[in-house]
Every structure is written in C-alpha cells, then in structure tokens.
Amino acid sequence: MALWGGRFSQGPAQSVAALSRSVDFDWRLAQYDIRVNVAHVNGLSRSKVISSGDCEKIISALKELSSEIANGSFTFNDSDEDVHSAIERGLVQKLGALGGAFRAGRSRNDLVVTDFKLYIIDNILEIAQTLTLLVDALNRVADQYKGALAPGFTHLQHAQPINFGHEIAKHSHAFLRDVDRISDWLDRNSYSPLGAGALAGSGLQPHPEMSAEELGFKGALLNSIDAVSDRDFVAEALFIFSVIGIHLSRIGEEFTIWSTTEFGWAKLDDAFSTGSSIMPQKKNPDIAELARGKSGRLIGNLTGLLTVLKGLPFAYNRDLQEDKEPVFDSVETLQVILPAVIGMIETTNFDTARMANGALAGHALATEIADFLARAGVPFAEAHETSGACVRLADSLGIEVHELSDAQLASVHQLLSPEIRKTLTGTGATNSRISASGTAESSVTAQVKSLTKLNVLALKKIEEARNNFTRMMSI
Ligand code: ARG
C-alpha cells in the first residue's frame, strides 16, 4: 500500500517499485514500528488531535496487529513498499478510515529512524549480554591455565615466557572494552527522533519529550533536521560491531595457529571443528577461521554506511534507506559467530606440557640476564650487551642461553653469579613479573578475579537495561 498517491496520476513503474521496496528487509522493524506508533498516537490524544476513544481503538488495533505479526498471521505483501506502509495497511483493514488517522503529525522520516534506534538498542543489548558469556568463558579458561608456562611472542618470534592464563585473559579485557563501548553508545544515543516530522517538527505532536519518555529514551532530540538525518548512532554501532569482529578475528587467528601440527597446543573438540570431504584424517579449525573471516563483512558494513553518509545533504534523503541492511547483517553475523566461538573456547584442550616445552626456546630468558645485571646496578645498555654476548656464546655451543653453566655465565660478566638461577627458569622468570599487569601467577590470579567482578557488574547493568526495554515494548 502506497502512503503518498494523491498528487500522482499513476502509480510507480514496476522497476521503481522494485527499487524502492524495502519491506523484505525492514520487516525486522515491525514490532518497533508498532510500539513507536503507539507512543505517537498517545501524543496525538494528549494534544486532542484525536479523541481518547479513537486513541484507544487505534492502540488496541495496533496491539492486535502486534500479536498477529508475532504469530505470523499478518505479514507484508507484494504491494507494500516498506514496513510502515504494511502496518498502516493492517490498521486500515481493521479500522477503516480511522486507520489512516494515526499518522497525523509524523512522517516516515522520524518514524523509521526511531524504529531503527529501538532495533539497535534491543540487539546491541543482546550482543552485550552474549559478550559477557564470552568473557566468562575466557575467564574460566584463564583461571584453569594460570599455572601453565607458554612461549610469549613478539613478531611471532619467541620473546619471553609467559603464563598461559595471562595469554587467554588478555581477550577478556578486549571484550569488556566492547561492552563498555556499548554502554557509552547507549548513553549517548538514548534520545528520541520522534516528533521531528518530515524535517521541521510537528504542530500536532507538540510534546516529543513525552513520547521519548514513554519509549524509554532519556529525552527527545532538540533539532528536527538533525533528528531525521543523523545516522551517527548507526555508524557508531557498526564501528562497535567491527571492533568486536576484529577481536574475534584475532582469537580466530590464534586458535588456527595453535591447532596446527607444528604448534600442537590446542586440541579442538570434535563438536567445534570440521572435517574434509577428501582427506579423511583432517580436523579443521573452521570456527576459528570463520571468526577471522567474518570480520571482513563487519568492517565492510561500516565502510559501506560511512560512504553512504559522506556528503549527504540534510535532512532526509532516500539514500538513508541504505542504513539498515548493513546493521541487520552485522547483528545477525555476530549472533551466529559469538555462540560458536564461546563453544570453541570452552571445549578446547590445551597441551600444557607441549607449551611449557617450547617456552624457553629461542633464548627466551635472555632478558632475565639483562634484568639481573640491571638489578645489580649495571647500566641497562651494558646489561643488554652482556646478555647479548651470553646469547652469542650459547649459540656457538648450540645450546639455549639458560643452559650455560655457572662458569660460562661468570666468564661473560663477573656479576653473573649463581644467584641468577632464581629467575633463569620459566616459572622463575614469569613469577618475578609481579606488577598488576604482569605475567606472574599471583598477578594473573588477581587479574582474573577482577575480570570476573567487572563482568558480573557489566551483566547486571545489561540485564537491567534489557528488562526495562522489554517492559517498554510490552503494550
Ligand atoms: N523506507 C524508508 C527508509 O528506510 C522509510 C522512509 C521513507 N521516507 C520517504 N520520505 N520516502 O528510509
């Protein structure tokens, strides 16, 4: 059903209808559209544009429509341009002429952006909650392996031994930042565009702040032109989704490498890996690879939207219809990838003996020699040179630097006494790094404790927001 036929002598050409039609994808907004319409109709009743009797009739028809949409008995048809026209058709079917009265003083321009904001709030909160499950899984694995020694890399070369729990816990920090970003997003974007009309505001709906309150927003936007044209909240959401994707891709890369025969650190569970159609022996880390690969489309969706927005005139332009599909795609991508990654993390077995075996390779304890000398008062440049000389000596003997004998160490520098053995072992080295962010087991234990606490707090906040949202949506 078209909402704008009056001044046209004929309907749009078929090709135009096909181009213009968005209902196939924006139907996802149906329940939000109903809720926003209820708030709008309440506003019209407050300003006496419609009687309170008519208001009740329209709202109960909208409620009916909402259940019919939920149970699938009402849906869009071939003649509907978008979700808004489909819902108006449903209302007219129920109420006749009154079904066309409810849209006084609002345009699809303020309606669509309000619907869309509610859709994002709903889904970004769900994603935030799933992130807390991911953090919980990571925290548990970090806790389980907080005593395990592993090689630490820079440039993908052996650098210094680390505690494997520390290696896993780093991801929890990244995802908690994403949760934090979502909370910032909610704070900044909790303002309603409803009441902006097409672009100039509405004389029939003079109290948008009351509709905003009804819809759970902190307030109404103060400039109607900005309200209908701003899509910063969309770009910011897509940025958050991209960063989550990037974080997932880095986990994906690690699990892919760790499960190679060469590394042999990670044994993926059968339920969280896949086989090959030709090579019967294969067990592939497809979840890890998809986690890595899907970041491409998440970033693509952000780039696509930013390109649509660049140079766009104010206020509403039809280009803005292009804002929705990237968000739907990013949300739905995260909804499938996050649970699979959580499962992969929870079920992977790590071979601690193998990790510990390699932890000291590549002269990984050379820094301990330099640190030991620095602690003994040797200027660090000299300490560094001396440790380098030890590496050269070990290399010439075909051994690792920590395998040099007491005599050999003392031959390089007289301060290299047997006392150095305390930190010239894997656990000696890691457990000496006792700063809060360090890799000592005591620090990692405290770190995981604080991560767990932060995650519980974050979850509590998210659950509260989700409950409020559900309450607001129920009409
Ligand atoms: N389907 C449109 C969108 O998603 C709704 C708004 C249409 N407004 C208009 N003036 N044509 O942006």
Short mmCIF file of C-alpha atoms and ligand atoms in Angstrom, two decimals:
data_model
loop_
_atom_site.label_atom_id
_atom_site.label_comp_id
_atom_site.label_asym_id
_atom_site.label_seq_id
_atom_site.Cartn_x
_atom_site.Cartn_y
_atom_site.Cartn_z
CA MET A 1 0.00 0.00 0.00
CA ALA A 2 1.41 3.39 -1.00
CA LEU A 3 1.22 6.20 1.53
CA TRP A 4 1.62 9.03 -0.92
CA GLY A 5 -0.58 8.62 -4.06
CA GLY A 6 -2.59 11.91 -4.02
CA ARG A 7 -0.61 14.11 -6.35
CA PHE A 8 0.32 11.36 -8.84
CA SER A 9 -1.69 10.47 -11.93
CA GLN A 10 -0.43 6.89 -11.82
CA GLY A 11 1.47 4.51 -9.57
CA PRO A 12 5.21 3.93 -9.82
CA ALA A 13 6.64 1.87 -12.67
CA GLN A 14 7.35 -1.72 -11.75
CA SER A 15 11.09 -1.13 -11.85
CA VAL A 16 10.69 1.82 -9.47
CA ALA A 17 8.57 -0.19 -7.05
CA ALA A 18 11.20 -2.92 -7.12
CA LEU A 19 14.00 -0.44 -6.45
CA SER A 20 12.10 1.44 -3.79
CA ARG A 21 10.81 -1.56 -1.87
CA SER A 22 12.48 -2.16 1.45
CA VAL A 23 9.86 -4.27 3.21
CA ASP A 24 11.71 -7.53 2.52
CA PHE A 25 14.43 -6.42 4.91
CA ASP A 26 12.87 -3.68 7.05
CA TRP A 27 10.12 -6.02 8.21
CA ARG A 28 12.53 -6.71 11.07
CA LEU A 29 11.38 -3.33 12.39
CA ALA A 30 7.70 -4.30 12.57
CA GLN A 31 7.34 -4.63 16.36
CA TYR A 32 9.32 -1.46 16.98
CA ASP A 33 7.17 0.36 14.41
CA ILE A 34 4.06 -0.67 16.29
CA ARG A 35 5.50 0.49 19.60
CA VAL A 36 6.55 3.85 18.18
CA ASN A 37 3.13 4.30 16.62
CA VAL A 38 1.51 3.65 19.99
CA ALA A 39 3.64 6.39 21.55
CA HIS A 40 2.75 8.70 18.69
CA VAL A 41 -0.98 8.03 18.99
CA ASN A 42 -0.80 8.70 22.72
CA GLY A 43 0.81 12.04 21.84
CA LEU A 44 -1.98 12.87 19.39
CA SER A 45 -4.53 12.09 22.07
CA ARG A 46 -2.71 14.31 24.60
CA SER A 47 -2.85 17.21 22.14
CA LYS A 48 -6.51 16.38 21.34
CA VAL A 49 -5.88 15.82 17.63
CA ILE A 50 -7.68 12.53 18.13
CA SER A 51 -10.22 11.73 20.82
CA SER A 52 -9.28 9.44 23.65
CA GLY A 53 -11.87 6.94 22.35
CA ASP A 54 -10.22 6.84 18.92
CA CYS A 55 -6.84 6.63 20.59
CA GLU A 56 -7.94 3.52 22.46
CA LYS A 57 -9.36 1.96 19.30
CA ILE A 58 -6.16 2.57 17.35
CA ILE A 59 -3.96 1.28 20.14
CA SER A 60 -5.98 -1.89 20.57
CA ALA A 61 -5.81 -2.47 16.79
CA LEU A 62 -2.05 -1.94 16.94
CA LYS A 63 -1.85 -4.47 19.78
CA GLU A 64 -3.82 -6.98 17.77
CA LEU A 65 -1.56 -6.41 14.82
CA SER A 66 1.46 -6.93 17.05
CA SER A 67 0.25 -10.38 18.10
CA GLU A 68 -0.65 -11.25 14.53
CA ILE A 69 2.84 -10.30 13.41
CA ALA A 70 4.33 -12.33 16.25
CA ASN A 71 2.33 -15.43 15.34
CA GLY A 72 2.86 -14.94 11.62
CA SER A 73 -0.79 -14.40 10.69
CA PHE A 74 -0.10 -10.86 9.47
CA THR A 75 2.83 -10.16 7.22
CA PHE A 76 3.78 -7.93 4.31
CA ASN A 77 2.54 -8.46 0.79
CA ASP A 78 3.65 -7.63 -2.74
CA SER A 79 2.01 -4.21 -2.70
CA ASP A 80 3.76 -2.98 0.47
CA GLU A 81 6.62 -0.57 -0.05
CA ASP A 82 8.05 -0.76 3.43
CA VAL A 83 7.26 -1.91 6.95
CA HIS A 84 5.43 1.35 7.71
CA SER A 85 3.04 1.01 4.77
CA ALA A 86 2.42 -2.66 5.58
CA ILE A 87 1.44 -1.78 9.14
CA GLU A 88 -0.79 1.05 8.04
CA ARG A 89 -2.49 -1.36 5.62
CA GLY A 90 -3.11 -3.73 8.52
CA LEU A 91 -4.56 -0.92 10.57
CA VAL A 92 -6.83 0.31 7.79
CA GLN A 93 -8.07 -3.24 7.32
CA LYS A 94 -9.10 -3.25 10.96
CA LEU A 95 -10.32 0.31 11.42
CA GLY A 96 -11.27 1.68 8.02
CA ALA A 97 -10.74 5.44 7.73
CA LEU A 98 -9.62 5.70 11.35
CA GLY A 99 -6.65 3.53 10.42
CA GLY A 100 -5.36 6.44 8.37
CA ALA A 101 -5.81 9.00 11.17
CA PHE A 102 -2.99 7.84 13.37
CA ARG A 103 -0.17 9.18 11.27
CA ALA A 104 -1.10 12.84 11.62
CA GLY A 105 1.94 14.89 12.52
CA ARG A 106 4.54 12.26 11.94
CA SER A 107 6.39 11.23 8.86
CA ARG A 108 8.11 8.03 7.91
CA ASN A 109 11.27 10.10 8.25
CA ASP A 110 11.05 10.40 12.01
CA LEU A 111 9.28 7.06 12.35
CA VAL A 112 11.90 4.97 10.57
CA VAL A 113 14.82 6.41 12.47
CA THR A 114 13.04 5.93 15.80
CA ASP A 115 12.13 2.32 14.92
CA PHE A 116 15.69 1.70 13.84
CA LYS A 117 17.15 3.14 17.03
CA LEU A 118 14.93 0.82 19.08
CA TYR A 119 16.00 -2.13 16.93
CA ILE A 120 19.66 -1.33 17.56
CA ILE A 121 19.15 -0.78 21.30
CA ASP A 122 17.39 -4.13 21.58
CA ASN A 123 20.04 -6.01 19.61
CA ILE A 124 23.12 -4.25 20.89
CA LEU A 125 22.00 -5.13 24.42
CA GLU A 126 21.62 -8.76 23.43
CA ILE A 127 25.09 -8.70 21.87
CA ALA A 128 26.49 -7.12 25.03
CA GLN A 129 24.95 -9.91 27.08
CA THR A 130 26.48 -12.55 24.80
CA LEU A 131 29.83 -10.80 25.16
CA THR A 132 29.63 -11.29 28.91
CA LEU A 133 29.18 -15.03 28.29
CA LEU A 134 32.26 -14.94 26.10
CA VAL A 135 34.22 -13.10 28.79
CA ASP A 136 33.00 -15.60 31.34
CA ALA A 137 34.28 -18.49 29.19
CA LEU A 138 37.63 -16.76 28.70
CA ASN A 139 37.95 -16.04 32.41
CA ARG A 140 37.33 -19.67 33.26
CA VAL A 141 39.95 -20.88 30.79
CA ALA A 142 42.39 -18.23 32.03
CA ASP A 143 41.84 -19.41 35.58
CA GLN A 144 42.29 -23.05 34.61
CA TYR A 145 45.63 -22.37 32.89
CA LYS A 146 47.01 -19.69 35.19
CA GLY A 147 49.81 -22.05 36.26
CA ALA A 148 50.79 -23.09 32.74
CA LEU A 149 54.00 -21.87 31.16
CA ALA A 150 53.99 -20.93 27.48
CA PRO A 151 56.19 -19.13 24.99
CA GLY A 152 55.30 -15.47 24.58
CA PHE A 153 55.78 -13.93 21.16
CA THR A 154 56.55 -10.61 19.59
CA HIS A 155 56.78 -10.51 15.78
CA LEU A 156 55.58 -14.13 16.08
CA GLN A 157 59.09 -14.97 17.34
CA HIS A 158 59.83 -16.36 20.78
CA ALA A 159 60.25 -13.38 23.10
CA GLN A 160 59.74 -14.18 26.81
CA PRO A 161 57.99 -16.99 28.64
CA ILE A 162 54.53 -16.16 29.88
CA ASN A 163 51.74 -17.62 31.91
CA PHE A 164 49.13 -19.10 29.53
CA GLY A 165 46.25 -17.87 31.71
CA HIS A 166 47.61 -14.36 31.10
CA GLU A 167 47.56 -15.02 27.35
CA ILE A 168 43.90 -16.01 27.47
CA ALA A 169 42.83 -13.27 29.89
CA LYS A 170 44.01 -10.53 27.51
CA HIS A 171 40.96 -11.29 25.35
CA SER A 172 38.59 -10.70 28.27
CA HIS A 173 39.88 -7.14 28.55
CA ALA A 174 39.24 -6.52 24.87
CA PHE A 175 35.66 -7.79 25.02
CA LEU A 176 34.93 -5.91 28.24
CA ARG A 177 36.00 -2.76 26.42
CA ASP A 178 33.45 -3.64 23.74
CA VAL A 179 30.80 -3.99 26.42
CA ASP A 180 31.88 -0.61 27.75
CA ARG A 181 31.65 0.89 24.27
CA ILE A 182 28.09 -0.41 24.04
CA SER A 183 27.26 1.21 27.33
CA ASP A 184 28.72 4.52 26.04
CA TRP A 185 26.71 4.09 22.86
CA LEU A 186 23.52 3.69 24.87
CA ASP A 187 24.26 6.74 26.99
CA ARG A 188 24.99 8.96 24.04
CA ASN A 189 22.23 7.77 21.74
CA SER A 190 19.32 7.48 24.10
CA TYR A 191 17.46 10.43 22.55
CA SER A 192 14.30 10.11 20.53
CA PRO A 193 13.89 11.48 16.99
CA LEU A 194 10.11 11.05 17.14
CA GLY A 195 8.23 14.32 16.71
CA ALA A 196 10.66 15.66 14.13
CA GLY A 197 8.04 15.02 11.44
CA ALA A 198 9.42 15.13 7.91
CA LEU A 199 12.10 17.63 8.93
CA ALA A 200 10.52 20.67 10.57
CA GLY A 201 8.91 19.30 13.73
CA SER A 202 5.24 18.76 14.35
CA GLY A 203 2.46 21.16 15.34
CA LEU A 204 0.13 18.25 16.00
CA GLN A 205 2.52 16.43 18.33
CA PRO A 206 3.91 19.28 20.41
CA HIS A 207 5.46 17.23 23.22
CA PRO A 208 8.02 14.85 21.76
CA GLU A 209 9.72 14.65 25.16
CA MET A 210 6.68 12.81 26.50
CA SER A 211 6.79 10.25 23.67
CA ALA A 212 10.52 9.93 24.29
CA GLU A 213 9.90 9.10 27.92
CA GLU A 214 7.25 6.57 27.01
CA LEU A 215 9.75 4.87 24.68
CA GLY A 216 12.41 4.65 27.38
CA PHE A 217 14.68 7.37 26.00
CA LYS A 218 16.44 9.91 28.21
CA GLY A 219 14.88 12.72 26.18
CA ALA A 220 13.95 13.96 22.73
CA LEU A 221 16.44 15.32 20.20
CA LEU A 222 16.42 19.10 20.06
CA ASN A 223 16.75 19.74 16.35
CA SER A 224 14.22 18.16 14.00
CA ILE A 225 16.53 18.42 10.97
CA ASP A 226 19.31 16.68 12.86
CA ALA A 227 16.82 14.14 14.21
CA VAL A 228 15.76 12.82 10.80
CA SER A 229 19.17 12.95 9.17
CA ASP A 230 21.56 11.85 11.91
CA ARG A 231 22.91 8.36 11.46
CA ASP A 232 25.93 8.73 13.74
CA PHE A 233 24.32 6.21 16.04
CA VAL A 234 24.27 3.72 13.19
CA ALA A 235 27.88 4.34 12.22
CA GLU A 236 28.95 4.05 15.86
CA ALA A 237 27.08 0.78 16.27
CA LEU A 238 28.69 -0.59 13.11
CA PHE A 239 32.08 0.52 14.42
CA ILE A 240 31.46 -1.34 17.67
CA PHE A 241 30.40 -4.43 15.72
CA SER A 242 33.56 -4.15 13.60
CA VAL A 243 35.82 -3.91 16.64
CA ILE A 244 34.11 -6.96 18.15
CA GLY A 245 34.75 -8.66 14.80
CA ILE A 246 38.40 -7.67 14.89
CA HIS A 247 38.74 -9.05 18.41
CA LEU A 248 37.09 -12.29 17.31
CA SER A 249 39.38 -12.46 14.28
CA ARG A 250 42.44 -12.27 16.49
CA ILE A 251 41.16 -15.13 18.65
CA GLY A 252 40.41 -16.99 15.42
CA GLU A 253 43.95 -16.48 14.19
CA GLU A 254 45.40 -17.75 17.48
CA PHE A 255 43.28 -20.87 17.61
CA THR A 256 44.08 -21.59 13.98
CA ILE A 257 47.83 -21.39 14.59
CA TRP A 258 47.67 -23.13 17.95
CA SER A 259 45.86 -26.11 16.44
CA THR A 260 48.47 -26.71 13.70
CA THR A 261 50.67 -29.81 13.99
CA GLU A 262 53.69 -27.51 14.29
CA PHE A 263 52.30 -25.78 17.37
CA GLY A 264 50.20 -28.62 18.71
CA TRP A 265 48.99 -26.52 21.65
CA ALA A 266 45.25 -26.66 21.09
CA LYS A 267 43.12 -29.75 20.56
CA LEU A 268 39.75 -28.63 19.26
CA ASP A 269 36.72 -30.56 20.37
CA ASP A 270 35.08 -32.67 17.64
CA ALA A 271 31.85 -30.70 18.00
CA PHE A 272 33.74 -27.47 17.37
CA SER A 273 35.81 -28.43 14.35
CA THR A 274 35.06 -29.79 10.88
CA GLY A 275 36.39 -32.43 8.51
CA SER A 276 37.50 -32.56 4.91
CA SER A 277 35.48 -34.16 2.13
CA ILE A 278 38.59 -35.72 0.60
CA MET A 279 41.21 -36.09 3.35
CA PRO A 280 39.75 -38.39 5.99
CA GLN A 281 42.32 -37.54 8.64
CA LYS A 282 41.62 -33.80 8.64
CA LYS A 283 40.23 -31.84 11.56
CA ASN A 284 39.93 -28.22 10.57
CA PRO A 285 39.55 -25.13 12.74
CA ASP A 286 36.68 -23.73 10.64
CA ILE A 287 35.07 -21.83 13.52
CA ALA A 288 38.30 -20.01 14.20
CA GLU A 289 38.68 -19.26 10.51
CA LEU A 290 35.11 -18.05 10.16
CA ALA A 291 35.59 -15.85 13.22
CA ARG A 292 38.59 -14.40 11.41
CA GLY A 293 36.83 -14.18 8.04
CA LYS A 294 33.56 -12.66 9.22
CA SER A 295 35.38 -9.59 10.49
CA GLY A 296 35.71 -8.71 6.79
CA ARG A 297 31.98 -8.26 6.28
CA LEU A 298 31.59 -6.43 9.61
CA ILE A 299 34.19 -3.88 8.55
CA GLY A 300 32.65 -3.79 5.06
CA ASN A 301 29.26 -2.90 6.53
CA LEU A 302 30.78 0.02 8.44
CA THR A 303 32.68 1.26 5.40
CA GLY A 304 29.56 0.95 3.26
CA LEU A 305 27.46 3.08 5.59
CA LEU A 306 30.13 5.75 6.05
CA THR A 307 30.33 6.02 2.26
CA VAL A 308 26.55 6.49 2.02
CA LEU A 309 26.67 9.28 4.62
CA LYS A 310 29.60 11.20 3.18
CA GLY A 311 28.50 14.50 1.63
CA LEU A 312 24.82 13.67 2.07
CA PRO A 313 22.63 16.79 2.20
CA PHE A 314 20.38 17.37 5.20
CA ALA A 315 17.67 16.38 6.10
CA TYR A 316 16.11 13.08 4.93
CA ASN A 317 17.31 11.65 1.63
CA ARG A 318 16.28 8.29 0.31
CA ASP A 319 19.94 7.24 0.38
CA LEU A 320 19.32 6.79 4.10
CA GLN A 321 17.26 3.69 3.42
CA GLU A 322 20.66 2.08 2.82
CA ASP A 323 21.44 2.34 6.53
CA LYS A 324 19.55 -0.77 7.56
CA GLU A 325 20.88 -3.79 5.72
CA PRO A 326 24.47 -3.37 6.93
CA VAL A 327 23.24 -3.27 10.52
CA PHE A 328 20.93 -6.27 10.12
CA ASP A 329 23.80 -8.17 8.54
CA SER A 330 26.31 -7.23 11.25
CA VAL A 331 23.89 -8.06 14.06
CA GLU A 332 22.96 -11.40 12.52
CA THR A 333 26.60 -12.20 11.80
CA LEU A 334 27.54 -11.64 15.43
CA GLN A 335 24.53 -13.62 16.58
CA VAL A 336 25.83 -16.71 14.77
CA ILE A 337 29.55 -16.34 15.33
CA LEU A 338 29.61 -15.46 19.04
CA PRO A 339 27.96 -18.65 20.40
CA ALA A 340 30.21 -20.81 18.20
CA VAL A 341 33.36 -19.05 19.41
CA ILE A 342 32.21 -19.37 23.03
CA GLY A 343 31.72 -23.12 22.49
CA MET A 344 35.11 -23.47 20.84
CA ILE A 345 36.84 -21.70 23.72
CA GLU A 346 35.01 -23.71 26.36
CA THR A 347 35.78 -27.08 24.78
CA THR A 348 39.36 -26.71 23.55
CA ASN A 349 42.02 -28.70 25.38
CA PHE A 350 45.44 -27.17 25.73
CA ASP A 351 48.57 -29.30 25.84
CA THR A 352 50.40 -27.65 28.73
CA ALA A 353 53.43 -29.93 28.50
CA ARG A 354 53.95 -29.01 24.87
CA MET A 355 53.54 -25.30 25.57
CA ALA A 356 55.97 -25.47 28.51
CA ASN A 357 58.45 -27.39 26.38
CA GLY A 358 58.78 -24.57 23.92
CA ALA A 359 58.58 -21.77 26.47
CA LEU A 360 62.32 -21.28 26.83
CA ALA A 361 63.30 -21.83 23.20
CA GLY A 362 64.90 -19.05 21.18
CA HIS A 363 66.93 -17.82 24.20
CA ALA A 364 63.68 -16.61 25.73
CA LEU A 365 65.39 -16.00 29.10
CA ALA A 366 67.98 -13.57 27.73
CA THR A 367 66.02 -10.64 29.16
CA GLU A 368 66.34 -12.21 32.63
CA ILE A 369 70.12 -11.94 32.38
CA ALA A 370 69.90 -8.26 31.45
CA ASP A 371 67.35 -7.62 34.24
CA PHE A 372 69.55 -9.44 36.78
CA LEU A 373 72.52 -7.24 35.92
CA ALA A 374 70.37 -4.11 35.98
CA ARG A 375 69.17 -5.07 39.45
CA ALA A 376 72.82 -5.41 40.45
CA GLY A 377 73.42 -1.80 39.37
CA VAL A 378 74.81 -2.32 35.86
CA PRO A 379 73.56 0.35 33.42
CA PHE A 380 70.92 -1.31 31.23
CA ALA A 381 72.75 -0.66 27.95
CA GLU A 382 75.73 -2.61 29.30
CA ALA A 383 73.49 -5.28 30.81
CA HIS A 384 71.78 -5.70 27.42
CA GLU A 385 75.15 -6.01 25.63
CA THR A 386 76.31 -8.58 28.16
CA SER A 387 73.19 -10.67 27.79
CA GLY A 388 73.69 -10.48 24.00
CA ALA A 389 77.21 -11.84 24.49
CA CYS A 390 75.76 -14.75 26.51
CA VAL A 391 73.36 -15.48 23.63
CA ARG A 392 76.28 -15.46 21.19
CA LEU A 393 78.22 -17.85 23.42
CA ALA A 394 75.20 -20.19 23.82
CA ASP A 395 74.61 -20.09 20.05
CA SER A 396 78.22 -21.04 19.39
CA LEU A 397 77.77 -24.02 21.74
CA GLY A 398 74.43 -25.00 20.22
CA ILE A 399 72.54 -24.55 23.49
CA GLU A 400 69.94 -22.13 24.94
CA VAL A 401 71.17 -19.19 26.96
CA HIS A 402 69.77 -20.58 30.24
CA GLU A 403 71.73 -23.80 29.64
CA LEU A 404 75.09 -22.01 30.05
CA SER A 405 76.93 -23.26 33.13
CA ASP A 406 77.65 -21.01 36.12
CA ALA A 407 81.27 -20.81 34.98
CA GLN A 408 80.32 -19.89 31.43
CA LEU A 409 77.99 -17.14 32.67
CA ALA A 410 80.64 -15.79 35.02
CA SER A 411 83.14 -15.79 32.15
CA VAL A 412 80.97 -13.29 30.29
CA HIS A 413 80.45 -10.96 33.30
CA GLN A 414 81.77 -11.30 36.85
CA LEU A 415 78.41 -10.20 38.33
CA LEU A 416 76.61 -13.17 36.74
CA SER A 417 76.66 -15.27 39.92
CA PRO A 418 74.65 -18.49 40.51
CA GLU A 419 72.12 -16.26 42.26
CA ILE A 420 70.74 -15.67 38.72
CA ARG A 421 69.30 -19.20 38.64
CA LYS A 422 66.28 -17.93 40.63
CA THR A 423 64.93 -16.13 37.58
CA LEU A 424 66.71 -18.14 34.90
CA THR A 425 63.91 -20.69 34.72
CA GLY A 426 60.48 -20.48 33.11
CA THR A 427 58.47 -20.07 36.29
CA GLY A 428 61.27 -18.08 37.94
CA ALA A 429 61.06 -15.58 35.08
CA THR A 430 57.27 -15.38 34.85
CA ASN A 431 56.71 -15.29 38.60
CA SER A 432 59.16 -12.41 39.00
CA ARG A 433 56.83 -10.22 36.94
CA ILE A 434 54.57 -9.32 39.84
CA SER A 435 53.22 -5.93 38.76
CA ALA A 436 49.42 -5.90 38.47
CA SER A 437 49.57 -6.29 34.68
CA GLY A 438 52.45 -8.78 34.81
CA THR A 439 52.50 -12.45 33.96
CA ALA A 440 53.30 -13.80 37.47
CA GLU A 441 50.78 -16.38 38.60
CA SER A 442 49.85 -14.22 41.60
CA SER A 443 49.10 -11.27 39.29
CA VAL A 444 47.11 -13.41 36.89
CA THR A 445 45.05 -14.80 39.77
CA ALA A 446 44.23 -11.27 40.92
CA GLN A 447 43.59 -10.19 37.33
CA VAL A 448 41.09 -12.98 36.66
CA LYS A 449 39.36 -12.18 39.93
CA SER A 450 38.92 -8.56 38.94
CA LEU A 451 37.83 -9.51 35.39
CA THR A 452 35.18 -11.77 36.87
CA LYS A 453 33.95 -8.99 39.11
CA LEU A 454 33.82 -6.48 36.25
CA ASN A 455 31.94 -8.97 34.12
CA VAL A 456 29.33 -9.61 36.79
CA LEU A 457 28.78 -5.87 37.19
CA ALA A 458 28.50 -5.39 33.43
CA LEU A 459 26.00 -8.24 33.15
CA LYS A 460 23.87 -6.80 35.93
CA LYS A 461 23.68 -3.45 34.14
CA ILE A 462 22.82 -5.10 30.84
CA GLU A 463 20.12 -7.28 32.36
CA GLU A 464 18.54 -4.24 33.97
CA ALA A 465 18.55 -2.35 30.66
CA ARG A 466 17.10 -5.36 28.85
CA ASN A 467 14.33 -5.72 31.41
CA ASN A 468 13.46 -2.04 31.06
CA PHE A 469 13.44 -2.39 27.31
CA THR A 470 11.15 -5.43 27.40
CA ARG A 471 8.83 -3.61 29.77
CA MET A 472 8.73 -0.60 27.44
CA MET A 473 7.98 -2.81 24.41
CA SER A 474 5.04 -4.58 26.01
CA ILE A 475 1.95 -2.54 25.19
N1 ARG B 1 11.92 3.03 3.79
C1 ARG B 1 12.36 4.34 4.12
C2 ARG B 1 13.72 4.26 4.84
O1 ARG B 1 14.07 3.19 5.22
C3 ARG B 1 11.38 4.99 5.01
C4 ARG B 1 11.35 6.46 4.92
C5 ARG B 1 10.78 6.90 3.63
N2 ARG B 1 10.65 8.33 3.60
C6 ARG B 1 10.47 8.96 2.47
N3 ARG B 1 10.37 10.25 2.56
N4 ARG B 1 10.43 8.36 1.31
O2 ARG B 1 14.42 5.22 4.97
#
